[in-house]
Coordinates of C-alpha atoms (C1' of nucleotides) in Angstrom, one line a residue:
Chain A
X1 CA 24.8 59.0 -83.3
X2 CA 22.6 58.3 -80.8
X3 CA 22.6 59.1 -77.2
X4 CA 24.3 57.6 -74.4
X5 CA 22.1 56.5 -71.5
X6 CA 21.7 58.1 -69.0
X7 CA 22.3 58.0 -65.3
X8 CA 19.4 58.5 -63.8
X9 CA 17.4 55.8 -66.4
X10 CA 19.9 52.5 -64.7
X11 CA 21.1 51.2 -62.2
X12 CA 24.7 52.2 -61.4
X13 CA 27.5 49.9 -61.0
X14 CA 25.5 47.3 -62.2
X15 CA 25.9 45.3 -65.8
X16 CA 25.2 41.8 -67.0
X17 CA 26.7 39.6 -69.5
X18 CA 25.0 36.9 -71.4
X19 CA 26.4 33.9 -72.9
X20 CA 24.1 32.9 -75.5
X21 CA 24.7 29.2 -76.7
X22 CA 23.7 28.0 -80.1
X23 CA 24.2 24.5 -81.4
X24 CA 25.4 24.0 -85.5
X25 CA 27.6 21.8 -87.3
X26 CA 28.0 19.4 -84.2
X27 CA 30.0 22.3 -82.3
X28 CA 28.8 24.5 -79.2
X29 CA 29.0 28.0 -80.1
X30 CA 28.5 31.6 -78.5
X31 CA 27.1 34.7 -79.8
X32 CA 30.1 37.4 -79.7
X33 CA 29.6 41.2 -80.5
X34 CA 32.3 43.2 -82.1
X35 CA 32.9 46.7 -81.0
X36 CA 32.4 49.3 -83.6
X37 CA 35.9 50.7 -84.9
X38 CA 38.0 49.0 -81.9
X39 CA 38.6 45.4 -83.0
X40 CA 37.5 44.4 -79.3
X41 CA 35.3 41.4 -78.8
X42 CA 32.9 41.1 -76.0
X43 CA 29.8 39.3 -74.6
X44 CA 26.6 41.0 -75.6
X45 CA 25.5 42.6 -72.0
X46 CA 23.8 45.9 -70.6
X47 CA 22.4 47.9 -68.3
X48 CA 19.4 47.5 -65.8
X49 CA 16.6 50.1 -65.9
X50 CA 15.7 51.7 -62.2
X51 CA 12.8 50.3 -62.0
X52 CA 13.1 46.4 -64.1
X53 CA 14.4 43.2 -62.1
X54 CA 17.3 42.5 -63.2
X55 CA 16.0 39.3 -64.6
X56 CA 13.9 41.2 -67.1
X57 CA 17.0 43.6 -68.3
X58 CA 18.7 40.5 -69.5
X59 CA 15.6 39.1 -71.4
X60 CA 15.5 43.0 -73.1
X61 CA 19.0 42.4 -74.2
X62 CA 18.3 39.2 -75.4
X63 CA 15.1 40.0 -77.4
X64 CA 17.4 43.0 -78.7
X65 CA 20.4 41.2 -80.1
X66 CA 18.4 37.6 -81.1
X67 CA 14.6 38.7 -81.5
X68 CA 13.6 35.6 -79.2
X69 CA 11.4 36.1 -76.5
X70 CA 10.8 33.2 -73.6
X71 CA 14.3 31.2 -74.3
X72 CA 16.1 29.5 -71.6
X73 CA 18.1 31.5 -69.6
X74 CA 20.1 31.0 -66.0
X75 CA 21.9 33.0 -64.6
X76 CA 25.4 31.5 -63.0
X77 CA 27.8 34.0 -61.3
X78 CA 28.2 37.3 -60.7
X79 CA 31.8 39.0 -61.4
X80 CA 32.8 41.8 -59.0
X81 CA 36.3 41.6 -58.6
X82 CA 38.3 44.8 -58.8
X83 CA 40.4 43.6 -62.0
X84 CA 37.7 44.1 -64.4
X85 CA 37.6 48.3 -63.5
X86 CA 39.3 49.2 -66.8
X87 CA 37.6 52.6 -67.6
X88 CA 40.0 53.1 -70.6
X89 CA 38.3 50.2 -72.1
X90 CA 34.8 51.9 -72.1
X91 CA 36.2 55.0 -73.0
X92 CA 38.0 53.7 -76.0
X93 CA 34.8 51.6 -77.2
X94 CA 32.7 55.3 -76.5
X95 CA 34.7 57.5 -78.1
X96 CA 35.1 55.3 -81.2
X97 CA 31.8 55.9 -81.0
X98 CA 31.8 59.7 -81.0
X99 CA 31.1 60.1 -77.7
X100 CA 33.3 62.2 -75.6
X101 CA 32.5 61.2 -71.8
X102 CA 33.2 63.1 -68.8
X103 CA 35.7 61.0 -66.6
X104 CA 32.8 61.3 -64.1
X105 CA 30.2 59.4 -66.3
X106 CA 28.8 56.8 -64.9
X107 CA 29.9 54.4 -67.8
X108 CA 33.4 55.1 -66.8
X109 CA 32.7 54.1 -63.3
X110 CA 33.3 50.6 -61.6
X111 CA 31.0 47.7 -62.5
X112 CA 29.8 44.1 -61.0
X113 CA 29.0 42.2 -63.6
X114 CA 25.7 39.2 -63.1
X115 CA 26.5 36.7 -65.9
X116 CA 23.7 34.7 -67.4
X117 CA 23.8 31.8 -69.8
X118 CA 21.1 31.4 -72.7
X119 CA 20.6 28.0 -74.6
X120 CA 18.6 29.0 -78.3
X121 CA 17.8 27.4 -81.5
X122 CA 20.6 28.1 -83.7
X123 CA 17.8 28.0 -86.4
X124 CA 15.6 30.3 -85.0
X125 CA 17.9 33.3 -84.8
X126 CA 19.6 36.1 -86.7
X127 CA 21.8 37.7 -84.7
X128 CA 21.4 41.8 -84.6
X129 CA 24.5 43.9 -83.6
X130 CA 23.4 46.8 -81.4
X131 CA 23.9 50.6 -81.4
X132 CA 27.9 50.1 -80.2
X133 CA 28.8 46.8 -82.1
X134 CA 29.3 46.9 -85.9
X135 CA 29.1 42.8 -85.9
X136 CA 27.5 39.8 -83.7
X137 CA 28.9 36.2 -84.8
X138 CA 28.7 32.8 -83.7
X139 CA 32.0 31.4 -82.4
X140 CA 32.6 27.7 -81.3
X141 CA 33.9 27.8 -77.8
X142 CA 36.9 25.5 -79.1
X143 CA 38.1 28.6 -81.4
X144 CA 36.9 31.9 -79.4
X145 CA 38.8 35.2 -80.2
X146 CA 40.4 37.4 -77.8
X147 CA 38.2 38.9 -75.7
X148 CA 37.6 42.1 -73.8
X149 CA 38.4 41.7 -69.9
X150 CA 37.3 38.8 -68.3
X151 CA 34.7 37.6 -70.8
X152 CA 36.6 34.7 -71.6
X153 CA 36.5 33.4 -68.2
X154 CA 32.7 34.3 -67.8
X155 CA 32.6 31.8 -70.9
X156 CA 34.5 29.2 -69.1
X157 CA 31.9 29.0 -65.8
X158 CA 29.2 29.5 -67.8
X159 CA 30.5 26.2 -69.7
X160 CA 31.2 24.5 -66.6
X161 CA 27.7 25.4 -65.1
X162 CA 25.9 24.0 -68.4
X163 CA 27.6 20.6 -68.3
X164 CA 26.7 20.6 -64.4
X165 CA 23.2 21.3 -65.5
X166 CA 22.6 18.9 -68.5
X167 CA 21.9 15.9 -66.5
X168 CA 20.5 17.6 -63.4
X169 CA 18.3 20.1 -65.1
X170 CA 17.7 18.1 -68.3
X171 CA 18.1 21.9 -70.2
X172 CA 19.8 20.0 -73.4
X173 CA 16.8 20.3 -75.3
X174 CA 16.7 23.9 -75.6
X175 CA 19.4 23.8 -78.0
X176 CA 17.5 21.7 -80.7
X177 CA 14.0 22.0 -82.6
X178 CA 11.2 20.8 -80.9
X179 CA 11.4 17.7 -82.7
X180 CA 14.8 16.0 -82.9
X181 CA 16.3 12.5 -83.3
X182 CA 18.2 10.5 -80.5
X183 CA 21.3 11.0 -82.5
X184 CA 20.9 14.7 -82.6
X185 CA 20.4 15.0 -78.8
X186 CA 23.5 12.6 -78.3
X187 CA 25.6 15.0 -80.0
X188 CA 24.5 17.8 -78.1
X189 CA 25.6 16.1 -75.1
X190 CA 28.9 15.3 -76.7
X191 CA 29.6 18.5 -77.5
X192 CA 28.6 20.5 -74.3
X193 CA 30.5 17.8 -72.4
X194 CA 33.5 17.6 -74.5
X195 CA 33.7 13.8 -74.9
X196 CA 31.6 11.1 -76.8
X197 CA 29.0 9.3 -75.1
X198 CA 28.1 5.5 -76.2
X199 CA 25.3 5.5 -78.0
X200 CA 23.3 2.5 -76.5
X201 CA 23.9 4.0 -73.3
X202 CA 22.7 6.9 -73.9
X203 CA 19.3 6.1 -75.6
X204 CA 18.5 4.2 -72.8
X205 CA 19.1 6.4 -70.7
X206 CA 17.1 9.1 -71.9
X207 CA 14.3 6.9 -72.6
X208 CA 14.1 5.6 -69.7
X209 CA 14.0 8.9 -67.5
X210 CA 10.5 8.9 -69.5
X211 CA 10.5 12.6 -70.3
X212 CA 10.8 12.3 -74.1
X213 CA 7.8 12.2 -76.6
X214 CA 8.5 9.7 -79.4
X215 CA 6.8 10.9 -82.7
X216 CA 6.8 10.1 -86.2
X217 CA 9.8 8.4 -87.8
X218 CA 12.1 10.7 -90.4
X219 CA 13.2 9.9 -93.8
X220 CA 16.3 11.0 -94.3
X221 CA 16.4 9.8 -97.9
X222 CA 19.6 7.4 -97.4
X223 CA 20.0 4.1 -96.9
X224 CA 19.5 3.1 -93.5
X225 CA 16.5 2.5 -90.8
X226 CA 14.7 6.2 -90.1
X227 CA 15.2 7.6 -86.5
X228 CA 12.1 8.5 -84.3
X229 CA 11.5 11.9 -84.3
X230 CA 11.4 13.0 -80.2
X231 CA 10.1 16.0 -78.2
X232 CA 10.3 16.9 -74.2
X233 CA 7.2 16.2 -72.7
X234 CA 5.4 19.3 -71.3
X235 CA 6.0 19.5 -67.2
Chain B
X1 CA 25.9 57.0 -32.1
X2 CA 28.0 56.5 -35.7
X3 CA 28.0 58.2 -38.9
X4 CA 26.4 56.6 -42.0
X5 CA 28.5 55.0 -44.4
X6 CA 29.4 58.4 -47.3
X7 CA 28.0 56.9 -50.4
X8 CA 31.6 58.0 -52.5
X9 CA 33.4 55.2 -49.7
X10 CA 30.7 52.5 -51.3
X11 CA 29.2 51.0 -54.9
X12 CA 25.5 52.2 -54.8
X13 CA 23.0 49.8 -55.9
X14 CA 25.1 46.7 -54.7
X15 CA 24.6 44.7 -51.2
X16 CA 25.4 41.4 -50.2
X17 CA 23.9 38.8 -48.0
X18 CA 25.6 36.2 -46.3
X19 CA 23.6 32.6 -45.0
X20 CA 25.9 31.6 -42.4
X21 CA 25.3 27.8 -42.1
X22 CA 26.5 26.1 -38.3
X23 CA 26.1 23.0 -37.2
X24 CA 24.8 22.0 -33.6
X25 CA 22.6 19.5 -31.7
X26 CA 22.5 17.6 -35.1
X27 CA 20.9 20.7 -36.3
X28 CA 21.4 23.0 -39.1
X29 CA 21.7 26.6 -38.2
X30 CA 21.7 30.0 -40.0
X31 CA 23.1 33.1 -38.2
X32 CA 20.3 35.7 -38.3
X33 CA 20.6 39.4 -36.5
X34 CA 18.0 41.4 -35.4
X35 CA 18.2 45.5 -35.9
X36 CA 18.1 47.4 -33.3
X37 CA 14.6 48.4 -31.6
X38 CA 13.0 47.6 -34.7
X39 CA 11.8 43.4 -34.4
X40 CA 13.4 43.5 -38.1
X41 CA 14.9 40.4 -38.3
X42 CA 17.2 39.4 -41.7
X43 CA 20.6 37.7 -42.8
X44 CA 23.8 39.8 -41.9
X45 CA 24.8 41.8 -45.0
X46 CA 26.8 44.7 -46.2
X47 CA 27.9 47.1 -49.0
X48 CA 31.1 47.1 -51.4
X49 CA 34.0 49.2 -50.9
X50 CA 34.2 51.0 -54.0
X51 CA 38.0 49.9 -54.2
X52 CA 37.2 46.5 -53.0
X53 CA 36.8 43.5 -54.6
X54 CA 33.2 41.8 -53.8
X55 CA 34.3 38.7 -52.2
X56 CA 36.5 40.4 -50.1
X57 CA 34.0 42.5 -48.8
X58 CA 31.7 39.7 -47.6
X59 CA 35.0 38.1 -46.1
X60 CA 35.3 41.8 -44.3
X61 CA 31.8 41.6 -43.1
X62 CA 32.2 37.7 -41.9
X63 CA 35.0 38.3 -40.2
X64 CA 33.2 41.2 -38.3
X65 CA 30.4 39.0 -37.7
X66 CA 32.2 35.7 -36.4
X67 CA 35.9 36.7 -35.8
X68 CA 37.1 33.9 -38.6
X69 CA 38.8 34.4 -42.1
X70 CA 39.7 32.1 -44.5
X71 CA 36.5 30.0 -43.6
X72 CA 34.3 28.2 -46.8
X73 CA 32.8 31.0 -48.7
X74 CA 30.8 30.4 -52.2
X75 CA 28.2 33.0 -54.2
X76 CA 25.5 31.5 -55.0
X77 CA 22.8 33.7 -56.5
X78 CA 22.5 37.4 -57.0
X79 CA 18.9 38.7 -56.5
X80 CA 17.6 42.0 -58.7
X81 CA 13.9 42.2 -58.7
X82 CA 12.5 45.0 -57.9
X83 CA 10.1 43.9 -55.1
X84 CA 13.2 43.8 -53.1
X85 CA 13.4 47.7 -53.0
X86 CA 11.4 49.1 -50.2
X87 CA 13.4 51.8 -48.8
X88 CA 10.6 52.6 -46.4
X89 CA 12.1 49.3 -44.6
X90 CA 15.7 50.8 -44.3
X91 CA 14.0 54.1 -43.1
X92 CA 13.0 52.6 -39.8
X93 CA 15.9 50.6 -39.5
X94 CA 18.4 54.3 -39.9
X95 CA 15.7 56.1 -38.1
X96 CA 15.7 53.3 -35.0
X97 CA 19.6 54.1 -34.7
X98 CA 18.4 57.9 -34.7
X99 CA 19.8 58.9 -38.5
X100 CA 17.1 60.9 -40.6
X101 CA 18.4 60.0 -44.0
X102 CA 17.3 62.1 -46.7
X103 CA 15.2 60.4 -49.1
X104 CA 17.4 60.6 -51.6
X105 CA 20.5 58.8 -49.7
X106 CA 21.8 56.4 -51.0
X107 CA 21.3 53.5 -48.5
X108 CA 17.6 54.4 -49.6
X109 CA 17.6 53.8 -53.0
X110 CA 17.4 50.3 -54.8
X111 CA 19.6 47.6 -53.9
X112 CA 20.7 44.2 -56.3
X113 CA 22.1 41.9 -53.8
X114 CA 24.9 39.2 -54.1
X115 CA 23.9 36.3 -52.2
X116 CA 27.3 33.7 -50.5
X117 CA 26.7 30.8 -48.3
X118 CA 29.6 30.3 -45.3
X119 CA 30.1 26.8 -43.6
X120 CA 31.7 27.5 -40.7
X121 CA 32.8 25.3 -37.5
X122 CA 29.9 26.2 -34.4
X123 CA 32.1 25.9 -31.6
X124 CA 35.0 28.5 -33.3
X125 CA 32.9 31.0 -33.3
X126 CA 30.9 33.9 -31.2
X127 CA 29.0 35.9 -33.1
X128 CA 28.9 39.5 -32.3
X129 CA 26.2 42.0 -33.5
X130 CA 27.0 45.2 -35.7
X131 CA 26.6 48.7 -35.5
X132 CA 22.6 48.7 -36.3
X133 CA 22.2 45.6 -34.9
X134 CA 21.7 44.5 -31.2
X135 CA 21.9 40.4 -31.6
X136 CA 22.7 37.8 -33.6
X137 CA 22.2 34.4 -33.3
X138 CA 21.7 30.7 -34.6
X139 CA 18.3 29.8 -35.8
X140 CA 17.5 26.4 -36.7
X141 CA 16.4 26.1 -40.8
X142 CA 13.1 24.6 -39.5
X143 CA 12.5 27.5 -37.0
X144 CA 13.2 30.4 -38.7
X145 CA 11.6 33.6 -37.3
X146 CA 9.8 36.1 -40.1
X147 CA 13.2 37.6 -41.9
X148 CA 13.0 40.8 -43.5
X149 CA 12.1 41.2 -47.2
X150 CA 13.2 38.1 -49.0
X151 CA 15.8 36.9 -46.5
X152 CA 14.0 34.0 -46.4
X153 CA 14.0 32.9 -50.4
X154 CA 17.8 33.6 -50.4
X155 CA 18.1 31.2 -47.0
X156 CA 16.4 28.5 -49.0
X157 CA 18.2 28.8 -52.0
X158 CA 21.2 28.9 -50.1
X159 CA 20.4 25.4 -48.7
X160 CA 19.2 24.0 -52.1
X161 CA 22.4 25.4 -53.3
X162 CA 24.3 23.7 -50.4
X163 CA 22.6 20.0 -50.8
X164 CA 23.6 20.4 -54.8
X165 CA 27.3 21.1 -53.8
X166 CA 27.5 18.5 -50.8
X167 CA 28.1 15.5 -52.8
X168 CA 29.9 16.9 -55.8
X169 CA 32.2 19.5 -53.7
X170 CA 32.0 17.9 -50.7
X171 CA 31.7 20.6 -48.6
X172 CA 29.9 19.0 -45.3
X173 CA 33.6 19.0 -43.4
X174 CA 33.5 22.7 -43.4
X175 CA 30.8 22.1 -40.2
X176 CA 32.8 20.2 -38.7
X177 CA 36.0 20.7 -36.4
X178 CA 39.4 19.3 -38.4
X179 CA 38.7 15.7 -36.9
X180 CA 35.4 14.0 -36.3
X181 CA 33.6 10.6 -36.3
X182 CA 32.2 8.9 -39.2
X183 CA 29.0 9.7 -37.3
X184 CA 29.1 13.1 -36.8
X185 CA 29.5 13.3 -40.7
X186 CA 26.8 11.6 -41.2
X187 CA 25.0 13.5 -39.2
X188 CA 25.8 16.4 -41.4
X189 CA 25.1 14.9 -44.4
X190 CA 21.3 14.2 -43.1
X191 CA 20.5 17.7 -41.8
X192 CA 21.6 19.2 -44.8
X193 CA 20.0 16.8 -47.1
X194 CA 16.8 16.1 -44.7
X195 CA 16.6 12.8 -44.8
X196 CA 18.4 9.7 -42.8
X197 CA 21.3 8.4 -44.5
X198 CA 22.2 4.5 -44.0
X199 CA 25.0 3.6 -42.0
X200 CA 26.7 1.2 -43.9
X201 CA 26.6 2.5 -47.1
X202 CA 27.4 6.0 -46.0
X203 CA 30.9 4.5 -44.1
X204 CA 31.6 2.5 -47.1
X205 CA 30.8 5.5 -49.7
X206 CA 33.2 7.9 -47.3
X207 CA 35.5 5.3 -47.5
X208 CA 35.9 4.8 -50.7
X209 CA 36.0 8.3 -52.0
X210 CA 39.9 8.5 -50.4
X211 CA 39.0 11.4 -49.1
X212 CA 39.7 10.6 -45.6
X213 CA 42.2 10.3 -43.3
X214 CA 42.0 7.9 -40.8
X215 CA 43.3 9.1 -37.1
X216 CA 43.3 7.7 -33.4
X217 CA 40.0 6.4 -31.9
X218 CA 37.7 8.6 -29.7
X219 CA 37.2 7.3 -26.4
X220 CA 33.6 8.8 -25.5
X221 CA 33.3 6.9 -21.9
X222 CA 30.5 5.1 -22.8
X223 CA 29.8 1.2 -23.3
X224 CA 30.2 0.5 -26.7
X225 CA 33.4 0.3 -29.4
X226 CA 35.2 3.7 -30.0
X227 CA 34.7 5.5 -33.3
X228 CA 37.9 6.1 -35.1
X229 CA 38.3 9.8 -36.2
X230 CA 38.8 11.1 -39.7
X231 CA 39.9 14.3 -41.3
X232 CA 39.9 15.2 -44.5
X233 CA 42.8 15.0 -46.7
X234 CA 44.6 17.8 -48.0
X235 CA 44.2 18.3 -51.8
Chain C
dT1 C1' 35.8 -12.0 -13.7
dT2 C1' 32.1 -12.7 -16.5
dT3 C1' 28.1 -11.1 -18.7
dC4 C1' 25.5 -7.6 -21.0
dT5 C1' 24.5 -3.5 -23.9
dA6 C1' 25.3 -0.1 -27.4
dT7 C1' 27.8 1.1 -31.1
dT8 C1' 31.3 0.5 -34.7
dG9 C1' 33.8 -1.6 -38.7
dT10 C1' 33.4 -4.9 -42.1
dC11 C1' 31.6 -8.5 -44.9
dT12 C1' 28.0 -10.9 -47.7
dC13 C1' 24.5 -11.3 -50.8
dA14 C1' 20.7 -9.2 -53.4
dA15 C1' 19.0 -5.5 -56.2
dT16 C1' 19.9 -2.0 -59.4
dT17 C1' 22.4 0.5 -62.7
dT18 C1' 25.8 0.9 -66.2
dG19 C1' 29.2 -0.8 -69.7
dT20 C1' 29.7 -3.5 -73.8
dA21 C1' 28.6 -6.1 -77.5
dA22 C1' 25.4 -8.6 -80.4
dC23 C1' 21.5 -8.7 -83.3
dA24 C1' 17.4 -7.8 -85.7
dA25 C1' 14.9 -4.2 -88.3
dT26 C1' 14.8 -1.1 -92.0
dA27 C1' 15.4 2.7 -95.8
dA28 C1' 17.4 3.4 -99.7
dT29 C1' 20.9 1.8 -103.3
dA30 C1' 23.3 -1.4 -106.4
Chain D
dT1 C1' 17.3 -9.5 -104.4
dA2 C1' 21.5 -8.5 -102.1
dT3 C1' 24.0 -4.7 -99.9
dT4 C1' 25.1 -0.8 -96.8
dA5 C1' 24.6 2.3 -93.0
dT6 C1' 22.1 3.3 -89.2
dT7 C1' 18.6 2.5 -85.6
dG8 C1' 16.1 0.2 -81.7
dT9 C1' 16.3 -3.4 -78.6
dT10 C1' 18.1 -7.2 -76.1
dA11 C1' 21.5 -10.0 -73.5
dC12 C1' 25.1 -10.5 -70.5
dA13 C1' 29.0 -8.7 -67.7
dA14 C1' 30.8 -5.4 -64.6
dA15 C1' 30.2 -2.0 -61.2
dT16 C1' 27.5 0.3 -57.7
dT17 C1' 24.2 0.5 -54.2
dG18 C1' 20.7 -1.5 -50.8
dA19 C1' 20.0 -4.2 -46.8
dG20 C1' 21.2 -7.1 -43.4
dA21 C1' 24.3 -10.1 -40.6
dC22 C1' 28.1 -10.5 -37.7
dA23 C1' 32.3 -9.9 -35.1
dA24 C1' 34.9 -6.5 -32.3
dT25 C1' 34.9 -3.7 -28.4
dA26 C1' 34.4 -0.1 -24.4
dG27 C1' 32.5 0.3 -20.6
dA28 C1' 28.6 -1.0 -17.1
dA29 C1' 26.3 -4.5 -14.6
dA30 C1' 26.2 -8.8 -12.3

DNA sequence: TTTCTATTGTCTCAATTTGTAACAATAATA
DNA sequence: TATTATTGTTACAAATTGAGACAATAGAAA
């Protein structure tokens, strides 16, 4: 059993939540921990040291549960209503723990919440649970579970601030290899918008915002014309 | 002289900041205060109730600072780095107002702060200084004095924030009073975008959204056809 | 009263972008 | 060699936007 953190090591009050996106099987998905002994599903989040930006505590977390370093991340909102103050809920997921918190701990106490959305490689990653969390999963975000507090909703926005960003930020790429077809980018489109896209369209589109990289062709091995292989251009 | 806020009243760690955008002179404005015998100026801010929900405190602190509630409120970024904490700058600020803070209070220590942008309407409002401070007032975005810390990142994020929103929220009303010439929205729409707009295709992209609803003309006294005035619909 | 000026509301046509479908190219298979 | 599924490109229609023209009009000037 390890030890809890302590106070004077973070920031009080203070958490974050991270919606980590993956893209497999044609399907938008999130990275969901599962609370040791408790059945309770959350976001993977944490603390923030005294003395590391805030910025930096997420990408620790993030290194932690996925192993990547330098992956896109944005943060999108930050939750501070009084509703999610549900000590009971810590308590429970501590104690299952075999931790037996003061009700003055800090853990216990109210916390704002700064959410923060991450686009990976679905490829690149195997998912580590941490010291409280016995298992971390991919869900689609068409078939989530139940979820501790608000997380569902931070799922939601963070959904709704990705589709804003795909056209304006361009950010769609992050979900794929480095090298991908037109097809493959079209259906990560699809899926983080929620509707198909005509094809045509599309690759014309893209093409001509002149920020893609045409490559080699790939072989697929069936019976059709091979798709270029495409990267994003360095900025 | 009046006491310091008790730190078991307030979440430590947390502080908001509020860009408080106005419209005047075809100008875009930010409400900026200035602390009390110190030159320190910065955007008018304040800490969380610890039985408060966040977005009600910054409602709390705008309606101290203008007199209006229910005006357009939104979050738009919450800022955690740790070159924000320099409690040597909120040491001369207390010790101005004659406090002599230990250095271990809590208005001393490191703050994460939740940044909102307000549109409110000019001529409602008449901004009144706090406790710490002795003015506020309207700055134009172009002639911004030297802001505290990084008042000055959060004012311009605020505004890219803003220009994002304008089109797909359409927000620009909120500056406005409830009725108002096709002009004096476009007039909006260029300060906050920082460019000049076309006249025809701003009237006929207004009109066409269905957005608007058409009222009596404004007789302005001088030689020329009246504008008609518009409000906006009610969703 | 008539003429003049500044501004507003609308219309027209051109330019650009997007929707839609057609078509040729091609990689394997039959 | 013909067939099939998919890809890349082109062609044309529809919709949107850019740019200017023009009539309407509220008051001032003549």
């Amino acid at each position: 059993m390890m030890d809890l953190p302590s106070e004077k090591d973070y920031l009080s009050h203070i958490a974050y939540d991270s919606v980590i996106f993956g893209f497999s099987d044609n399907t938008l998905k999130v990275l969901i921990i599962k609370y040791h002994n408790t059945g309770f599903y959350a976001l993977p989040g944490g603390f923030v040291r005294s003395n590391e930006n805030l910025d930096d505590a997420v990408r620790r977390g993030l290194m932690e549960r996925t192993g990547l370093d330098s992956i896109y991340l944005e943060q999108f909102y930050t939750f501070g209503n009084i509703k999610r103050y549900k000590p009971e809920v810590m308590r429970i997921i501590l104690e299952a723990n075999d931790h037996q918190p003061e009700n003055s701990h800090w853990m216990l106490d109210r916390f704002i919440s700064i959410a923060y959305y991450a686009l990976i490689n679905y490829n690149d990653v195997v998912p580590r649970p941490d010291a409280l969390s016995d298992a971390i999963d991919w869900y689609s975000i068409k078939e989530l579970p139940t979820l501790m507090l608000d997380h569902r909703d931070i799922i939601i926005r963070a959904l709704a601030t990705l589709q804003d960003n795909l056209e304006k930020k361009l950010v769609g790429g992050n979900l794929l290899p480095k090298k991908f077809t037109m097809k493959e980018l079209q259906k990560v489109y699809e899926a983080i918008l929620g509707r198909t896209i005509r094809r045509t369209t599309f690759q014309r589109k893209m093409l001509s915002l002149g920020i893609l990289q045409r490559h080699e062709k790939r072989y697929s091995g069936r019976a059709h014309k091979a798709p270029y292989l495409y990267s994003f251009k360095k900025k």
